[in-house]
């Protein structure tokens, strides 16, 4: 079986034996890595609670840089060398991505930040029960609050703003899809609603439009 592309490839399973690590490559078969004195099978439960140390805030390597923040990272969008990070329970983070990854600040939020979208000079933040918040970006790392689209009692978890930026495609709760007019960003207005018959369990809205007019 020939894979007509360069790696890295997907790892679908890992197993550990004495002195060896076995890795199942989804496209590249089984890899055997020698790890004498390091690799050993998972021990049976000893009866005592394992101690997990504090997670490091940074982990530089020769291949990449990493910066850790409270919460799960769902999405990041960049404006120049500034990244806006949807960090779940960790809120909205602003990080400098070049020349090194460095947190600028954490923007206070009342609920989980599930998604971010950047279009023109506006940053759109899906903030759960607090709705879709709209910020204006200024000089690097500066934000000013503009407006909000909120659905009472519902949770906004995804936002897509296709070019040229007049409408936002928003996932609302577990069943609903809204199109929101952003012409007046201080007072965004819903112009279309669609209620599904099944669960929207993830980021189900396709990124961008098909043929400049269709939403997937």
C-alpha positions as a LaTeX table, in Angstrom:
\begin{tabular}{lrrr}
\hline
Residue & $x$ (\AA) & $y$ (\AA) & $z$ (\AA) \\
\hline
Unk1 & 0.00 & 0.00 & 0.00 \\
Unk2 & 1.59 & 3.25 & $-1.15$ \\
Unk3 & 0.94 & 6.56 & 0.61 \\
Unk4 & 1.41 & 9.36 & $-1.92$ \\
Unk5 & 2.23 & 12.13 & 0.55 \\
Unk6 & 4.85 & 13.15 & 3.05 \\
Unk7 & 4.48 & 12.49 & 6.76 \\
Unk8 & 3.88 & 12.83 & 9.62 \\
Unk9 & 1.09 & 10.24 & 9.63 \\
Unk10 & $-1.76$ & 9.30 & 11.94 \\
Unk11 & $-1.03$ & 7.00 & 14.88 \\
Unk12 & $-4.06$ & 4.83 & 15.60 \\
Unk13 & $-2.83$ & 2.71 & 18.51 \\
Unk14 & 0.06 & 2.34 & 20.98 \\
Unk15 & 1.10 & $-0.65$ & 23.06 \\
Unk16 & 4.02 & $-1.04$ & 25.48 \\
Unk17 & 6.00 & $-4.18$ & 26.32 \\
Unk18 & 9.26 & $-4.71$ & 28.15 \\
Unk19 & 11.86 & $-2.43$ & 26.49 \\
Unk20 & 9.75 & $-1.81$ & 23.38 \\
Unk21 & 6.99 & 0.53 & 22.24 \\
Unk22 & 4.71 & $-0.74$ & 19.47 \\
Unk23 & 2.96 & 1.88 & 17.34 \\
Unk24 & 0.26 & 1.22 & 14.75 \\
Unk25 & 0.61 & 3.74 & 11.92 \\
Unk26 & $-2.70$ & 4.16 & 10.12 \\
Unk27 & $-0.92$ & 4.37 & 6.75 \\
Unk28 & 2.51 & 3.00 & 7.59 \\
Unk29 & 1.93 & $-0.37$ & 9.32 \\
Unk30 & 3.53 & $-1.29$ & 12.66 \\
Unk31 & 6.58 & 0.50 & 14.08 \\
Unk32 & 8.74 & $-1.02$ & 16.81 \\
Unk33 & 10.71 & 1.46 & 18.93 \\
Unk34 & 13.45 & 0.22 & 21.25 \\
Unk35 & 13.24 & 1.80 & 24.70 \\
Unk36 & 15.42 & $-0.38$ & 26.96 \\
Unk37 & 15.06 & 0.42 & 30.61 \\
Unk38 & 12.25 & 2.89 & 29.88 \\
Unk39 & 9.32 & 0.99 & 28.41 \\
Unk40 & 7.39 & $-1.47$ & 30.54 \\
Unk41 & 3.82 & $-2.79$ & 30.53 \\
Unk42 & 1.23 & $-0.87$ & 32.52 \\
Unk43 & 1.29 & $-2.14$ & 36.08 \\
Unk44 & $-1.76$ & $-3.50$ & 37.81 \\
Unk45 & $-3.50$ & $-1.12$ & 40.22 \\
Unk46 & $-1.37$ & $-0.96$ & 43.36 \\
Unk47 & $-4.17$ & 0.14 & 45.67 \\
Unk48 & $-2.74$ & 3.61 & 46.19 \\
Unk49 & $-3.85$ & 6.76 & 44.41 \\
Unk50 & $-1.35$ & 7.92 & 41.75 \\
Unk51 & 0.18 & 11.36 & 42.19 \\
Unk52 & 0.02 & 13.58 & 39.14 \\
Unk53 & 2.38 & 16.53 & 39.17 \\
Unk54 & 1.50 & 20.05 & 38.11 \\
Unk55 & 1.26 & 20.49 & 34.35 \\
Unk56 & 4.10 & 22.60 & 32.94 \\
Unk57 & 3.20 & 26.04 & 31.58 \\
Unk58 & 5.67 & 25.77 & 28.73 \\
Unk59 & 7.59 & 22.95 & 27.11 \\
Unk60 & 10.25 & 24.10 & 24.64 \\
Unk61 & 11.73 & 21.52 & 22.29 \\
Unk62 & 13.89 & 21.78 & 19.21 \\
Unk63 & 10.86 & 21.08 & 17.00 \\
Unk64 & 8.10 & 23.31 & 18.40 \\
Unk65 & 7.04 & 25.60 & 21.20 \\
Unk66 & 4.05 & 25.01 & 23.44 \\
Unk67 & 2.19 & 27.21 & 25.88 \\
Unk68 & $-0.34$ & 25.69 & 28.26 \\
Unk69 & $-3.39$ & 27.40 & 29.67 \\
Unk70 & $-6.26$ & 26.38 & 31.91 \\
Unk71 & $-9.04$ & 24.73 & 29.94 \\
Unk72 & $-9.21$ & 22.85 & 26.66 \\
Unk73 & $-8.13$ & 24.69 & 23.50 \\
Unk74 & $-10.93$ & 24.52 & 20.91 \\
Unk75 & $-9.75$ & 26.98 & 18.27 \\
Unk76 & $-7.24$ & 29.72 & 17.56 \\
Unk77 & $-7.21$ & 32.49 & 14.94 \\
Unk78 & $-4.27$ & 34.77 & 14.21 \\
Unk79 & $-3.92$ & 38.42 & 13.29 \\
Unk80 & $-0.29$ & 39.03 & 12.44 \\
Unk81 & 1.72 & 37.48 & 15.24 \\
Unk82 & $-1.18$ & 37.67 & 17.73 \\
Unk83 & $-3.29$ & 34.58 & 18.34 \\
Unk84 & $-6.78$ & 34.66 & 19.86 \\
Unk85 & $-7.42$ & 31.36 & 21.63 \\
Unk86 & $-10.76$ & 29.78 & 22.57 \\
Unk87 & $-9.62$ & 27.95 & 25.69 \\
Unk88 & $-12.91$ & 26.53 & 26.99 \\
Unk89 & $-13.12$ & 27.00 & 30.75 \\
Unk90 & $-9.86$ & 28.92 & 30.53 \\
Unk91 & $-11.65$ & 31.73 & 28.69 \\
Unk92 & $-10.26$ & 33.86 & 25.88 \\
Unk93 & $-6.49$ & 34.10 & 25.70 \\
Unk94 & $-4.33$ & 36.46 & 23.67 \\
Unk95 & $-0.92$ & 35.04 & 22.86 \\
Unk96 & 2.07 & 36.21 & 20.89 \\
Unk97 & 3.03 & 33.41 & 18.51 \\
Unk98 & 6.26 & 34.89 & 17.08 \\
Unk99 & 9.16 & 34.93 & 17.75 \\
Unk100 & 8.10 & 32.72 & 20.66 \\
Unk101 & 4.81 & 31.60 & 22.15 \\
Unk102 & 4.01 & 33.99 & 25.00 \\
Unk103 & 0.72 & 34.83 & 26.69 \\
Unk104 & $-0.19$ & 38.51 & 26.52 \\
Unk105 & $-3.26$ & 38.31 & 28.71 \\
Unk106 & $-6.46$ & 36.43 & 29.52 \\
Unk107 & $-9.72$ & 38.23 & 28.71 \\
Unk108 & $-12.27$ & 37.61 & 31.50 \\
Unk109 & $-15.36$ & 35.66 & 30.39 \\
Unk110 & $-18.43$ & 34.48 & 32.25 \\
Unk111 & $-18.79$ & 31.14 & 30.47 \\
Unk112 & $-16.70$ & 28.72 & 28.43 \\
Unk113 & $-15.19$ & 30.04 & 25.21 \\
Unk114 & $-15.91$ & 27.37 & 22.59 \\
Unk115 & $-14.93$ & 29.07 & 19.33 \\
Unk116 & $-13.35$ & 32.20 & 17.84 \\
Unk117 & $-13.58$ & 33.71 & 14.36 \\
Unk118 & $-11.75$ & 36.71 & 12.92 \\
Unk119 & $-13.17$ & 38.69 & 10.01 \\
Unk120 & $-12.03$ & 42.14 & 8.95 \\
Unk121 & $-11.42$ & 44.13 & 12.16 \\
Unk122 & $-13.85$ & 42.10 & 14.29 \\
Unk123 & $-13.30$ & 39.12 & 16.57 \\
Unk124 & $-16.34$ & 36.88 & 17.14 \\
Unk125 & $-16.33$ & 34.75 & 20.30 \\
Unk126 & $-18.77$ & 31.89 & 21.03 \\
Unk127 & $-19.10$ & 32.18 & 24.81 \\
Unk128 & $-21.64$ & 29.53 & 25.70 \\
Unk129 & $-24.62$ & 30.84 & 27.65 \\
Unk130 & $-23.30$ & 34.39 & 27.29 \\
Unk131 & $-23.91$ & 34.19 & 23.56 \\
Unk132 & $-21.86$ & 35.41 & 20.60 \\
Unk133 & $-19.67$ & 38.33 & 21.67 \\
Unk134 & $-18.29$ & 40.80 & 19.13 \\
Unk135 & $-15.02$ & 42.62 & 19.74 \\
Unk136 & $-13.18$ & 45.18 & 17.62 \\
Unk137 & $-9.46$ & 44.55 & 17.27 \\
Unk138 & $-7.10$ & 47.49 & 17.43 \\
Unk139 & $-3.36$ & 47.68 & 17.88 \\
Unk140 & $-1.76$ & 44.27 & 18.48 \\
Unk141 & $-3.37$ & 42.67 & 21.50 \\
Unk142 & $-6.04$ & 45.35 & 22.01 \\
Unk143 & $-9.77$ & 44.56 & 22.07 \\
Unk144 & $-12.84$ & 46.74 & 22.59 \\
Unk145 & $-16.31$ & 45.29 & 23.21 \\
Unk146 & $-18.88$ & 46.05 & 20.48 \\
Unk147 & $-22.01$ & 43.93 & 20.91 \\
Unk148 & $-23.53$ & 40.54 & 21.58 \\
Unk149 & $-26.04$ & 38.10 & 20.11 \\
Unk150 & $-27.65$ & 36.01 & 22.82 \\
Unk151 & $-30.37$ & 33.37 & 22.83 \\
Unk152 & $-31.91$ & 33.18 & 26.29 \\
Unk153 & $-31.43$ & 29.79 & 27.91 \\
Unk154 & $-29.28$ & 28.46 & 25.05 \\
Unk155 & $-25.60$ & 27.72 & 24.56 \\
Unk156 & $-23.63$ & 29.08 & 21.58 \\
Unk157 & $-20.74$ & 26.80 & 20.71 \\
Unk158 & $-19.62$ & 27.57 & 17.15 \\
Unk159 & $-19.40$ & 30.61 & 14.87 \\
Unk160 & $-18.39$ & 30.91 & 11.21 \\
Unk161 & $-18.28$ & 34.31 & 9.47 \\
Unk162 & $-17.76$ & 33.87 & 5.72 \\
Unk163 & $-16.54$ & 36.68 & 3.47 \\
Unk164 & $-17.37$ & 39.52 & 3.18 \\
Unk165 & $-18.46$ & 39.37 & 6.86 \\
Unk166 & $-22.11$ & 40.46 & 6.84 \\
Unk167 & $-23.51$ & 37.23 & 8.30 \\
Unk168 & $-22.51$ & 34.87 & 11.07 \\
Unk169 & $-23.40$ & 31.18 & 10.96 \\
Unk170 & $-24.02$ & 30.12 & 14.55 \\
Unk171 & $-24.61$ & 26.78 & 16.27 \\
Unk172 & $-27.12$ & 27.29 & 19.09 \\
Unk173 & $-27.65$ & 24.58 & 21.69 \\
Unk174 & $-27.92$ & 20.97 & 20.56 \\
Unk175 & $-30.50$ & 21.35 & 17.81 \\
Unk176 & $-30.47$ & 24.80 & 16.23 \\
Unk177 & $-28.64$ & 26.72 & 13.50 \\
Unk178 & $-28.97$ & 30.52 & 13.21 \\
Unk179 & $-27.88$ & 33.04 & 10.59 \\
Unk180 & $-27.16$ & 36.40 & 12.21 \\
Unk181 & $-26.96$ & 39.72 & 10.36 \\
Unk182 & $-23.85$ & 41.63 & 11.46 \\
Unk183 & $-24.42$ & 44.81 & 9.46 \\
Unk184 & $-24.81$ & 46.69 & 12.74 \\
Unk185 & $-22.33$ & 44.85 & 15.01 \\
Unk186 & $-23.69$ & 46.64 & 18.07 \\
Unk187 & $-27.12$ & 45.09 & 17.45 \\
Unk188 & $-26.75$ & 41.76 & 15.61 \\
Unk189 & $-30.09$ & 40.36 & 14.41 \\
Unk190 & $-31.14$ & 36.78 & 13.64 \\
Unk191 & $-32.52$ & 36.51 & 10.09 \\
Unk192 & $-32.89$ & 32.71 & 9.84 \\
Unk193 & $-33.39$ & 29.75 & 12.18 \\
Unk194 & $-33.31$ & 26.04 & 11.49 \\
Unk195 & $-34.12$ & 23.41 & 14.11 \\
Unk196 & $-32.73$ & 19.94 & 13.48 \\
Unk197 & $-34.12$ & 16.55 & 14.48 \\
Unk198 & $-30.89$ & 15.18 & 15.93 \\
Unk199 & $-28.03$ & 16.31 & 18.11 \\
Unk200 & $-25.39$ & 18.79 & 16.95 \\
Unk201 & $-22.60$ & 17.27 & 19.01 \\
Unk202 & $-19.57$ & 19.12 & 17.63 \\
Unk203 & $-18.43$ & 21.84 & 15.29 \\
Unk204 & $-20.85$ & 20.85 & 12.58 \\
Unk205 & $-20.88$ & 24.02 & 10.44 \\
Unk206 & $-18.48$ & 23.86 & 7.51 \\
Unk207 & $-15.81$ & 26.56 & 7.46 \\
Unk208 & $-16.84$ & 28.95 & 4.69 \\
Unk209 & $-19.40$ & 28.83 & 1.91 \\
Unk210 & $-19.77$ & 26.43 & $-1.02$ \\
Unk211 & $-19.94$ & 28.28 & $-4.35$ \\
Unk212 & $-20.12$ & 31.50 & $-2.29$ \\
Unk213 & $-23.74$ & 30.87 & $-1.31$ \\
Unk214 & $-24.37$ & 27.46 & 0.27 \\
Unk215 & $-23.86$ & 26.50 & 3.91 \\
Unk216 & $-22.76$ & 22.97 & 4.78 \\
\hline
\end{tabular}
